[in-house]
Amino acid sequence: MLQPQAQQQAQQHAPAPQPAQDPRHHPQAQQPPVPQQAHPQQAWAGAGGYVSPIPVRPTHLGHALASEWTKIRSLRSTIWTLGVMVALTVGIGLLATLAAGSTRVMDPLLGVGFVGVLLGSLCVITLGVLSISSEYGTGMIRTTLTACPSRARVLTAKAVVFFALALVLTTIATTVVALLDTALLRGPAPTTDQWLRATLGAGLYVALLGLLALAVGALLRHSAGAISTMMGVVLLPMLLALFLQGESVKDLQRTLIEYSVPSALAQLYDIPFLTTGPSGWTPLLILAGVTAVVLGGAYAAVAQRDV
């Protein structure tokens, strides 16, 4: 009697069976799992699978150029060296023009700007060395190469930014001097070739000297040593030639004068120290070849050695 009664009570409390429903019409029917899309930065995640909230993207030369431009325009050494360069080029050019006066006939008319450009080039050389050697001196080069491990890219960015800045400012300064000479001096009107060599040609020559100094700084990694080396390259051949007075060394003396930096720069202004030697645009081509060779050595050295 007890068992039938217990079964009857269990049937009364049991939930009523639900009618079967078509899963296609059920609003909460189980859907097939949707594949999860990979995070856009998952490819950059480490072994632990961590994904940084900071946007990550592959770097290129444009980033290195922006970085080097920020560096060079925010350093006080850039303002001082390039400011002094412009002051020397324009100031000495103006003083030489006023000293010549408007009564004398100057031929070539643009030749008085030579001294200011020669002295201003020493400032560009100094900045070229400091553009890279200062980072080795302070240890900042480690941070630079950590942010941009491609050493060739770093050196290329430094060279491009420095060369462009030096070329623009030097060309502007030489153009101002040329305009002053044309307005204040008497003499034969300069030809188009003379104008280009005294403005753009002089700017290119000084910018290439600075680029050569940058390459020497990358090779030596020492500011004082690289600046001293470049000053020797610019001034030493001419100084040695002054003391070589014997007949047996006349050929050596002539060669030192013909291929010295002051003589090459004077050739651009049509005021050669000697009647022989490179002329016209040839000194600029020679300096471009020397700079390319030394810069290639700098690329090889930067790629091979430790910081």
Coordinates of C-alpha atoms in Angstrom, one line a residue:
M1 CA 0.0 0.0 0.0
L2 CA 2.9 2.4 0.8
Q3 CA 4.7 2.0 -2.6
P4 CA 1.8 2.8 -4.9
Q5 CA 1.0 5.9 -2.7
A6 CA 4.7 7.1 -2.9
Q7 CA 4.8 6.7 -6.7
Q8 CA 1.5 8.6 -7.1
Q9 CA 3.0 11.5 -5.0
A10 CA 6.2 11.5 -7.1
Q11 CA 4.2 11.7 -10.3
Q12 CA 2.2 14.7 -9.0
H13 CA 5.4 16.7 -8.1
A14 CA 7.3 15.8 -11.3
P15 CA 7.6 18.6 -14.0
A16 CA 5.3 18.3 -16.9
P17 CA 7.0 17.2 -20.1
Q18 CA 7.6 20.1 -22.6
P19 CA 6.5 19.7 -26.1
A20 CA 9.3 19.2 -28.6
Q21 CA 10.1 22.4 -30.6
D22 CA 11.9 22.9 -33.9
P23 CA 15.3 24.4 -33.1
R24 CA 15.1 26.4 -36.3
H25 CA 12.1 28.5 -34.8
H26 CA 13.5 28.7 -31.2
P27 CA 14.8 32.2 -30.5
Q28 CA 17.6 30.9 -28.3
A29 CA 18.6 27.9 -30.3
Q30 CA 22.2 27.0 -30.0
Q31 CA 24.2 28.6 -32.8
P32 CA 27.5 27.3 -34.2
P33 CA 30.5 28.8 -32.5
V34 CA 31.8 32.0 -34.3
P35 CA 35.5 31.9 -34.9
Q36 CA 37.3 34.7 -33.0
Q37 CA 39.2 37.1 -35.1
A38 CA 42.9 37.6 -34.2
H39 CA 43.8 40.9 -32.6
P40 CA 45.5 43.1 -35.2
Q41 CA 48.6 43.2 -33.0
Q42 CA 48.6 39.4 -32.2
A43 CA 51.4 38.9 -34.7
W44 CA 53.6 41.2 -32.6
A45 CA 52.7 39.5 -29.3
G46 CA 55.5 37.7 -27.5
A47 CA 55.6 34.0 -26.5
G48 CA 53.2 34.7 -23.6
G49 CA 50.5 36.1 -25.9
Y50 CA 50.6 39.6 -24.4
V51 CA 49.1 42.3 -26.7
S52 CA 50.2 45.8 -26.0
P53 CA 47.4 48.5 -25.9
I54 CA 49.9 50.8 -27.7
P55 CA 49.5 50.7 -31.5
V56 CA 52.4 48.8 -33.0
R57 CA 53.4 49.1 -36.6
P58 CA 56.6 48.4 -38.6
T59 CA 59.0 51.3 -38.8
H60 CA 60.5 52.7 -41.9
L61 CA 62.9 55.4 -43.0
G62 CA 60.3 58.1 -42.6
H63 CA 60.2 57.5 -38.8
A64 CA 64.0 57.7 -38.6
L65 CA 64.0 60.9 -40.6
A66 CA 61.4 62.4 -38.2
S67 CA 63.4 61.4 -35.2
E68 CA 66.7 62.9 -36.5
W69 CA 64.9 66.1 -37.5
T70 CA 63.6 66.4 -34.0
K71 CA 67.0 65.9 -32.6
I72 CA 68.9 68.3 -34.8
R73 CA 66.4 71.1 -34.5
S74 CA 66.1 70.8 -30.7
L75 CA 69.9 70.9 -29.9
R76 CA 71.5 74.2 -29.0
S77 CA 74.7 73.2 -30.9
T78 CA 72.6 73.4 -34.1
I79 CA 71.4 76.9 -33.4
W80 CA 74.9 78.1 -32.5
T81 CA 76.9 76.5 -35.3
L82 CA 74.5 77.3 -38.1
G83 CA 73.7 80.8 -36.7
V84 CA 77.4 81.6 -36.6
M85 CA 77.8 80.1 -40.1
V86 CA 75.1 82.4 -41.5
A87 CA 76.5 85.4 -39.6
L88 CA 80.1 84.8 -40.9
T89 CA 79.0 84.2 -44.5
V90 CA 76.6 87.2 -44.8
G91 CA 78.5 89.5 -42.4
I92 CA 82.0 89.0 -43.8
G93 CA 80.6 89.1 -47.3
L94 CA 78.8 92.4 -46.6
L95 CA 82.0 93.9 -45.0
A96 CA 84.1 92.8 -48.0
T97 CA 81.5 94.4 -50.3
L98 CA 81.5 97.7 -48.4
A99 CA 85.3 97.7 -48.2
A100 CA 85.5 97.2 -52.0
G101 CA 83.2 100.2 -52.5
S102 CA 81.1 101.1 -55.5
T103 CA 83.9 102.9 -57.4
R104 CA 86.2 99.9 -58.0
V105 CA 85.5 97.5 -60.8
M106 CA 85.4 94.0 -59.5
D107 CA 86.0 91.0 -61.8
P108 CA 84.6 88.5 -61.0
L109 CA 81.8 90.4 -59.3
L110 CA 80.8 87.6 -56.9
G111 CA 84.4 86.8 -55.8
V112 CA 84.3 88.9 -52.6
G113 CA 81.9 86.3 -51.0
F114 CA 84.6 83.6 -51.0
V115 CA 86.2 84.5 -47.6
G116 CA 82.9 84.4 -45.7
V117 CA 81.9 81.1 -47.1
L118 CA 85.3 79.5 -46.3
L119 CA 85.1 80.6 -42.7
G120 CA 81.4 79.6 -42.4
S121 CA 82.3 76.1 -43.7
L122 CA 84.2 75.5 -40.5
C123 CA 81.0 75.8 -38.5
V124 CA 79.2 73.3 -40.8
I125 CA 82.1 70.9 -40.4
T126 CA 81.8 71.1 -36.6
L127 CA 78.0 70.5 -36.7
G128 CA 78.5 67.5 -39.0
V129 CA 80.8 65.8 -36.5
L130 CA 78.6 66.6 -33.5
S131 CA 75.5 65.3 -35.3
I132 CA 76.7 61.7 -34.6
S133 CA 79.7 61.8 -32.3
S134 CA 77.8 63.5 -29.5
E135 CA 75.5 60.5 -29.3
Y136 CA 78.5 58.2 -28.8
G137 CA 79.9 60.6 -26.1
T138 CA 76.7 60.7 -24.1
G139 CA 75.6 57.1 -24.7
M140 CA 72.4 58.2 -26.5
I141 CA 73.4 56.1 -29.4
R142 CA 72.3 53.0 -27.4
T143 CA 68.8 54.4 -27.1
T144 CA 68.8 55.4 -30.8
L145 CA 69.8 51.9 -31.9
T146 CA 67.3 50.3 -29.6
A147 CA 64.5 52.3 -31.1
C148 CA 65.8 51.6 -34.6
P149 CA 68.0 48.5 -34.8
S150 CA 68.8 49.1 -38.5
R151 CA 72.1 50.9 -38.2
A152 CA 72.2 51.7 -41.9
R153 CA 68.8 53.4 -41.6
V154 CA 70.0 55.5 -38.7
L155 CA 73.1 56.7 -40.5
T156 CA 71.1 57.4 -43.7
A157 CA 68.5 59.4 -41.7
K158 CA 71.3 61.4 -40.1
A159 CA 73.1 62.1 -43.4
V160 CA 69.9 63.1 -45.2
V161 CA 68.6 65.5 -42.5
F162 CA 72.0 67.1 -41.9
F163 CA 72.8 67.5 -45.6
A164 CA 69.4 69.0 -46.5
L165 CA 69.6 71.5 -43.6
A166 CA 73.2 72.5 -44.3
L167 CA 72.5 72.8 -48.1
V168 CA 69.4 75.0 -47.6
L169 CA 70.9 77.4 -45.1
T170 CA 74.2 77.7 -46.9
T171 CA 72.6 78.3 -50.3
I172 CA 70.4 81.0 -48.8
A173 CA 73.4 82.7 -47.2
T174 CA 75.4 82.7 -50.4
T175 CA 72.5 83.9 -52.4
V176 CA 72.1 86.9 -50.1
V177 CA 75.8 87.7 -50.5
A178 CA 75.5 87.4 -54.2
L179 CA 72.6 89.8 -54.3
L180 CA 74.4 92.3 -52.2
D181 CA 77.5 92.1 -54.4
T182 CA 75.4 92.6 -57.5
A183 CA 73.6 95.6 -56.0
L184 CA 76.6 97.4 -54.4
L185 CA 79.6 96.6 -56.6
R186 CA 80.6 97.6 -60.1
G187 CA 81.8 95.0 -62.6
P188 CA 80.9 92.7 -65.4
A189 CA 77.5 91.1 -64.9
P190 CA 77.9 87.5 -63.8
T191 CA 76.8 84.8 -66.2
T192 CA 74.3 82.1 -65.3
D193 CA 77.0 79.6 -64.6
Q194 CA 78.9 82.0 -62.3
W195 CA 75.6 82.7 -60.4
L196 CA 75.0 79.0 -60.0
R197 CA 78.5 78.2 -58.9
A198 CA 78.6 81.1 -56.4
T199 CA 75.3 80.2 -54.8
L200 CA 74.1 76.6 -55.3
G201 CA 77.6 75.3 -56.1
A202 CA 79.1 76.9 -52.9
G203 CA 76.2 75.6 -50.9
L204 CA 76.6 72.1 -52.2
Y205 CA 80.4 72.2 -51.5
V206 CA 80.0 73.3 -47.9
A207 CA 77.1 70.8 -47.3
L208 CA 79.3 68.0 -48.7
L209 CA 82.2 69.1 -46.4
G210 CA 79.7 68.8 -43.5
L211 CA 78.6 65.3 -44.7
L212 CA 82.2 64.2 -45.0
A213 CA 82.7 65.4 -41.4
L214 CA 79.6 63.4 -40.3
A215 CA 81.2 60.3 -41.9
V216 CA 84.5 60.9 -40.2
G217 CA 82.6 61.3 -36.9
A218 CA 80.9 57.9 -37.4
L219 CA 84.3 56.3 -38.1
L220 CA 86.1 57.9 -35.1
R221 CA 83.2 58.1 -32.7
H222 CA 85.0 61.0 -30.9
S223 CA 84.1 64.6 -31.2
A224 CA 87.5 66.2 -30.6
G225 CA 89.3 63.7 -32.8
A226 CA 86.9 64.0 -35.7
I227 CA 86.8 67.8 -35.6
S228 CA 90.7 68.0 -35.5
T229 CA 90.9 65.5 -38.4
M230 CA 88.5 67.6 -40.5
M231 CA 90.3 70.9 -39.7
G232 CA 93.5 69.2 -40.8
V233 CA 91.9 68.1 -44.1
V234 CA 90.7 71.6 -44.8
L235 CA 93.7 73.7 -43.7
L236 CA 96.8 71.5 -43.5
P237 CA 97.4 71.1 -47.3
M238 CA 97.5 74.8 -47.8
L239 CA 99.7 75.4 -44.7
L240 CA 102.2 72.7 -45.8
A241 CA 102.4 74.2 -49.3
L242 CA 103.5 77.5 -47.8
F243 CA 106.6 75.9 -46.3
L244 CA 107.5 73.7 -49.2
Q245 CA 109.8 76.2 -51.1
G246 CA 112.5 74.0 -52.5
E247 CA 112.8 73.2 -56.2
S248 CA 112.6 69.5 -55.6
V249 CA 109.2 69.8 -54.0
K250 CA 107.6 72.2 -56.4
D251 CA 105.3 69.6 -57.9
L252 CA 104.1 68.5 -54.5
Q253 CA 103.5 72.1 -53.5
R254 CA 101.5 72.7 -56.6
T255 CA 99.4 69.6 -56.1
L256 CA 98.7 70.5 -52.5
I257 CA 97.5 73.9 -53.5
E258 CA 95.4 72.8 -56.5
Y259 CA 93.5 70.1 -54.5
S260 CA 93.2 71.9 -51.2
V261 CA 89.7 72.9 -49.9
P262 CA 90.3 76.7 -50.0
S263 CA 91.6 76.5 -53.6
A264 CA 88.7 74.3 -54.7
L265 CA 86.2 76.6 -53.1
A266 CA 87.9 79.6 -54.7
Q267 CA 87.5 77.9 -58.1
L268 CA 83.8 78.1 -57.7
Y269 CA 84.1 81.9 -57.5
D270 CA 86.5 82.1 -60.5
I271 CA 89.4 83.3 -58.3
P272 CA 91.8 80.3 -58.5
F273 CA 95.0 80.3 -56.5
L274 CA 96.8 78.7 -59.5
T275 CA 96.1 78.7 -63.2
T276 CA 96.3 74.9 -63.3
G277 CA 94.2 72.3 -61.5
P278 CA 90.5 71.5 -61.4
S279 CA 88.2 74.3 -62.5
G280 CA 84.5 75.0 -62.9
W281 CA 82.3 72.3 -61.3
T282 CA 85.1 69.8 -61.1
P283 CA 86.1 70.5 -57.5
L284 CA 82.6 69.8 -56.4
L285 CA 82.6 66.4 -58.2
I286 CA 85.9 65.5 -56.6
L287 CA 84.6 66.3 -53.1
A288 CA 81.4 64.3 -53.9
G289 CA 83.5 61.3 -54.8
V290 CA 85.7 61.5 -51.7
T291 CA 82.6 61.9 -49.5
A292 CA 80.9 58.9 -51.1
V293 CA 84.0 56.7 -50.3
V294 CA 84.3 57.8 -46.7
L295 CA 80.6 57.5 -46.1
G296 CA 80.7 54.0 -47.5
G297 CA 83.4 53.2 -45.0
A298 CA 81.2 54.7 -42.3
Y299 CA 78.3 52.4 -43.2
A300 CA 80.6 49.3 -43.1
A301 CA 82.1 50.3 -39.8
V302 CA 78.7 51.0 -38.2
A303 CA 77.3 47.7 -39.3
Q304 CA 80.3 45.6 -38.2
R305 CA 81.3 46.9 -34.8
D306 CA 79.7 47.1 -31.4
V307 CA 78.2 50.4 -30.1

